């Protein structure tokens, strides 16, 4: 698996997720939960313990690299995000295609493609620019440090706020898998799939850096506060 890293920006710091983050994550998730209809967010200490345990198990298996999202101004934990679906293209072609682990030493592995997901923020951190800068940090690491060829993102097809947030990152809609899986509300849902390719990254990076530099407007903070990436 890729080595855990700290990704630091002006408004946000992404720290490798550990059990020490459980209490703070539970507190962040306990704020107004009305924006979590489409996003799995733990509720309570026990649920957060399972959430972190599952994330760390996925990391140990080489399937994910999870982070705690920390507000830089005061060190407050305000949510979580992760690289997931780490995919390695070395070795013989397999069929059907599916994400697979690295060939060789997993501790020095660098993926060829990845997905960003499992992103959520506390109610008070939404609409503050933290999510945008966190995505910039992750995309920059994926494309410029790892050298991946693509970064994928997905959202419940009904979650138009999340889909708008993903599109504002410069991601391209690849399509909607209809009747794809069961949603958090029990309904069978479609899933919208997005991606950014390495050749598209320079243009997307410039736009993202400009957005981060400008910061959130008052209108964005009020109207788009519940934006959450699935």
Short mmCIF file of N, CA and C in Angstrom, two decimals, residues 133-211:
data_model
loop_
_atom_site.label_atom_id
_atom_site.label_comp_id
_atom_site.label_asym_id
_atom_site.label_seq_id
_atom_site.Cartn_x
_atom_site.Cartn_y
_atom_site.Cartn_z
N UNK A 133 -10.16 22.65 -0.80
CA UNK A 133 -8.70 22.57 -0.65
C UNK A 133 -8.25 21.14 -0.36
N UNK A 134 -9.05 20.39 0.41
CA UNK A 134 -8.70 19.00 0.68
C UNK A 134 -8.63 18.20 -0.62
N UNK A 135 -9.60 18.43 -1.51
CA UNK A 135 -9.58 17.73 -2.79
C UNK A 135 -8.39 18.16 -3.64
N UNK A 136 -8.04 19.44 -3.60
CA UNK A 136 -6.85 19.91 -4.32
C UNK A 136 -5.61 19.19 -3.81
N UNK A 137 -5.46 19.08 -2.49
CA UNK A 137 -4.30 18.40 -1.92
C UNK A 137 -4.25 16.94 -2.34
N UNK A 138 -5.39 16.27 -2.32
CA UNK A 138 -5.42 14.85 -2.67
C UNK A 138 -5.16 14.63 -4.16
N UNK A 139 -5.79 15.46 -4.99
CA UNK A 139 -5.58 15.32 -6.43
C UNK A 139 -4.13 15.64 -6.79
N UNK A 140 -3.57 16.66 -6.17
CA UNK A 140 -2.17 17.00 -6.44
C UNK A 140 -1.25 15.85 -6.04
N UNK A 141 -1.53 15.21 -4.90
CA UNK A 141 -0.70 14.09 -4.47
C UNK A 141 -0.84 12.92 -5.43
N UNK A 142 -2.07 12.63 -5.84
CA UNK A 142 -2.30 11.50 -6.72
C UNK A 142 -1.62 11.69 -8.07
N UNK A 143 -1.80 12.86 -8.68
CA UNK A 143 -1.26 13.07 -10.02
C UNK A 143 0.22 13.44 -10.03
N UNK A 144 0.67 14.20 -9.03
CA UNK A 144 2.01 14.76 -9.10
C UNK A 144 3.03 14.00 -8.26
N UNK A 145 2.59 13.28 -7.23
CA UNK A 145 3.51 12.46 -6.44
C UNK A 145 3.45 11.01 -6.88
N UNK A 146 2.26 10.45 -6.93
CA UNK A 146 2.12 9.07 -7.39
C UNK A 146 2.24 8.95 -8.91
N UNK A 147 1.77 9.96 -9.63
CA UNK A 147 1.75 9.89 -11.08
C UNK A 147 0.66 8.99 -11.63
N UNK A 148 -0.53 9.00 -10.99
CA UNK A 148 -1.62 8.15 -11.47
C UNK A 148 -2.12 8.64 -12.81
N UNK A 149 -2.79 7.75 -13.53
CA UNK A 149 -3.35 8.09 -14.84
C UNK A 149 -4.78 8.62 -14.73
N UNK A 150 -5.49 8.23 -13.63
CA UNK A 150 -6.85 8.71 -13.46
C UNK A 150 -7.23 8.69 -11.99
N UNK A 151 -8.11 9.62 -11.63
CA UNK A 151 -8.73 9.65 -10.31
C UNK A 151 -10.23 9.63 -10.52
N UNK A 152 -10.90 8.70 -9.87
CA UNK A 152 -12.35 8.55 -10.01
C UNK A 152 -13.07 9.09 -8.78
N UNK A 153 -14.32 9.45 -8.96
CA UNK A 153 -15.22 9.85 -7.87
C UNK A 153 -16.62 9.36 -8.22
N UNK A 154 -17.45 9.18 -7.23
CA UNK A 154 -18.81 8.73 -7.48
C UNK A 154 -19.76 9.36 -6.47
N UNK A 155 -21.04 9.34 -6.79
CA UNK A 155 -22.06 9.87 -5.89
C UNK A 155 -23.39 9.20 -6.18
N UNK A 156 -24.22 9.10 -5.16
CA UNK A 156 -25.61 8.70 -5.36
C UNK A 156 -26.18 9.62 -6.44
N UNK A 157 -26.79 9.06 -7.47
CA UNK A 157 -27.28 9.86 -8.59
C UNK A 157 -28.29 10.91 -8.16
N UNK A 158 -28.98 10.68 -7.04
CA UNK A 158 -29.97 11.63 -6.54
C UNK A 158 -29.34 12.80 -5.80
N UNK A 159 -28.07 12.67 -5.42
CA UNK A 159 -27.41 13.67 -4.59
C UNK A 159 -26.84 14.78 -5.47
N UNK A 160 -27.70 15.70 -5.88
CA UNK A 160 -27.29 16.72 -6.82
C UNK A 160 -26.27 17.69 -6.22
N UNK A 161 -26.31 17.93 -4.92
CA UNK A 161 -25.31 18.80 -4.30
C UNK A 161 -23.92 18.17 -4.38
N UNK A 162 -23.86 16.88 -4.08
CA UNK A 162 -22.57 16.19 -4.16
C UNK A 162 -22.07 16.14 -5.60
N UNK A 163 -22.96 15.88 -6.52
CA UNK A 163 -22.56 15.81 -7.92
C UNK A 163 -22.06 17.17 -8.42
N UNK A 164 -22.71 18.24 -7.98
CA UNK A 164 -22.26 19.58 -8.37
C UNK A 164 -20.87 19.85 -7.80
N UNK A 165 -20.63 19.43 -6.55
CA UNK A 165 -19.32 19.63 -5.94
C UNK A 165 -18.24 18.88 -6.71
N UNK A 166 -18.54 17.66 -7.12
CA UNK A 166 -17.56 16.88 -7.89
C UNK A 166 -17.30 17.54 -9.24
N UNK A 167 -18.34 18.01 -9.90
CA UNK A 167 -18.18 18.65 -11.20
C UNK A 167 -17.37 19.95 -11.09
N UNK A 168 -17.51 20.65 -9.95
CA UNK A 168 -16.75 21.87 -9.75
C UNK A 168 -15.25 21.59 -9.56
N UNK A 169 -14.90 20.34 -9.29
CA UNK A 169 -13.49 19.97 -9.21
C UNK A 169 -12.86 19.78 -10.59
N UNK A 170 -13.68 19.80 -11.62
CA UNK A 170 -13.20 19.58 -12.97
C UNK A 170 -13.38 18.15 -13.44
N UNK A 171 -14.10 17.33 -12.66
CA UNK A 171 -14.31 15.94 -13.03
C UNK A 171 -15.35 15.82 -14.14
N UNK A 172 -15.17 14.81 -14.98
CA UNK A 172 -16.06 14.58 -16.12
C UNK A 172 -17.01 13.43 -15.78
N UNK A 173 -18.29 13.63 -16.04
CA UNK A 173 -19.28 12.59 -15.83
C UNK A 173 -19.09 11.49 -16.87
N UNK A 174 -18.84 10.27 -16.41
CA UNK A 174 -18.68 9.14 -17.32
C UNK A 174 -20.00 8.44 -17.60
N UNK A 175 -20.96 8.60 -16.69
CA UNK A 175 -22.26 7.97 -16.87
C UNK A 175 -22.88 7.62 -15.54
N UNK A 176 -24.12 7.18 -15.59
CA UNK A 176 -24.85 6.77 -14.39
C UNK A 176 -25.19 5.29 -14.51
N UNK A 177 -24.73 4.51 -13.53
CA UNK A 177 -25.12 3.10 -13.48
C UNK A 177 -26.51 3.05 -12.86
N UNK A 178 -27.50 2.71 -13.67
CA UNK A 178 -28.88 2.72 -13.20
C UNK A 178 -29.16 1.49 -12.35
N UNK A 179 -30.01 1.69 -11.31
CA UNK A 179 -30.33 0.59 -10.39
C UNK A 179 -29.04 -0.13 -9.95
N UNK A 180 -28.09 0.66 -9.47
CA UNK A 180 -26.74 0.14 -9.25
C UNK A 180 -26.56 -0.54 -7.90
N UNK A 181 -27.18 0.03 -6.85
CA UNK A 181 -26.99 -0.52 -5.51
C UNK A 181 -28.08 0.03 -4.60
N UNK A 182 -28.07 -0.41 -3.35
CA UNK A 182 -29.06 0.08 -2.39
C UNK A 182 -28.51 1.29 -1.66
N UNK A 183 -29.31 2.35 -1.61
CA UNK A 183 -28.90 3.57 -0.93
C UNK A 183 -29.09 3.48 0.57
N UNK A 184 -28.63 4.52 1.28
CA UNK A 184 -28.75 4.54 2.74
C UNK A 184 -30.21 4.54 3.19
N UNK A 185 -31.10 5.03 2.34
CA UNK A 185 -32.51 5.08 2.69
C UNK A 185 -33.24 3.78 2.33
N UNK A 186 -32.49 2.78 1.84
CA UNK A 186 -33.10 1.51 1.50
C UNK A 186 -33.58 1.42 0.07
N UNK A 187 -33.63 2.55 -0.63
CA UNK A 187 -34.09 2.54 -2.01
C UNK A 187 -32.96 2.08 -2.94
N UNK A 188 -33.33 1.37 -4.00
CA UNK A 188 -32.34 1.00 -5.01
C UNK A 188 -32.04 2.25 -5.82
N UNK A 189 -30.75 2.61 -5.91
CA UNK A 189 -30.32 3.89 -6.45
C UNK A 189 -29.39 3.71 -7.63
N UNK A 190 -29.30 4.76 -8.44
CA UNK A 190 -28.26 4.83 -9.45
C UNK A 190 -27.02 5.47 -8.86
N UNK A 191 -25.88 5.26 -9.51
CA UNK A 191 -24.63 5.86 -9.07
C UNK A 191 -24.00 6.61 -10.23
N UNK A 192 -23.67 7.89 -10.00
CA UNK A 192 -23.01 8.71 -11.01
C UNK A 192 -21.50 8.58 -10.84
N UNK A 193 -20.81 8.23 -11.92
CA UNK A 193 -19.37 8.03 -11.91
C UNK A 193 -18.67 9.17 -12.64
N UNK A 194 -17.61 9.69 -12.04
CA UNK A 194 -16.84 10.79 -12.58
C UNK A 194 -15.35 10.42 -12.60
N UNK A 195 -14.58 11.15 -13.39
CA UNK A 195 -13.13 10.96 -13.37
C UNK A 195 -12.41 12.20 -13.85
N UNK A 196 -11.15 12.31 -13.44
CA UNK A 196 -10.20 13.27 -13.97
C UNK A 196 -9.00 12.46 -14.46
N UNK A 197 -8.57 12.70 -15.70
CA UNK A 197 -7.43 12.01 -16.27
C UNK A 197 -6.17 12.85 -16.09
N UNK A 198 -5.01 12.21 -16.17
CA UNK A 198 -3.76 12.94 -15.99
C UNK A 198 -3.62 14.07 -16.99
N UNK A 199 -4.09 13.88 -18.21
CA UNK A 199 -3.98 14.93 -19.23
C UNK A 199 -4.92 16.10 -18.95
N UNK A 200 -5.97 15.87 -18.14
CA UNK A 200 -6.92 16.92 -17.79
C UNK A 200 -6.52 17.65 -16.51
N UNK A 201 -5.58 17.07 -15.76
CA UNK A 201 -5.25 17.60 -14.45
C UNK A 201 -4.70 19.02 -14.48
N UNK A 202 -3.79 19.41 -15.39
CA UNK A 202 -3.26 20.78 -15.34
C UNK A 202 -4.35 21.84 -15.39
N UNK A 203 -5.33 21.67 -16.28
CA UNK A 203 -6.42 22.65 -16.37
C UNK A 203 -7.28 22.62 -15.11
N UNK A 204 -7.59 21.43 -14.61
CA UNK A 204 -8.39 21.32 -13.39
C UNK A 204 -7.64 21.91 -12.20
N UNK A 205 -6.34 21.68 -12.13
CA UNK A 205 -5.53 22.21 -11.02
C UNK A 205 -5.57 23.73 -11.01
N UNK A 206 -5.41 24.36 -12.18
CA UNK A 206 -5.42 25.81 -12.24
C UNK A 206 -6.74 26.37 -11.73
N UNK A 207 -7.85 25.78 -12.15
CA UNK A 207 -9.16 26.25 -11.71
C UNK A 207 -9.34 26.04 -10.21
N UNK A 208 -8.89 24.89 -9.70
CA UNK A 208 -9.02 24.62 -8.27
C UNK A 208 -8.17 25.57 -7.45
N UNK A 209 -6.95 25.81 -7.88
CA UNK A 209 -6.07 26.72 -7.15
C UNK A 209 -6.67 28.13 -7.10
N UNK A 210 -7.31 28.55 -8.17
CA UNK A 210 -7.96 29.86 -8.18
C UNK A 210 -9.13 29.89 -7.20
N UNK A 211 -9.90 28.81 -7.14
CA UNK A 211 -11.02 28.74 -6.20
C UNK A 211 -10.53 28.78 -4.77
#
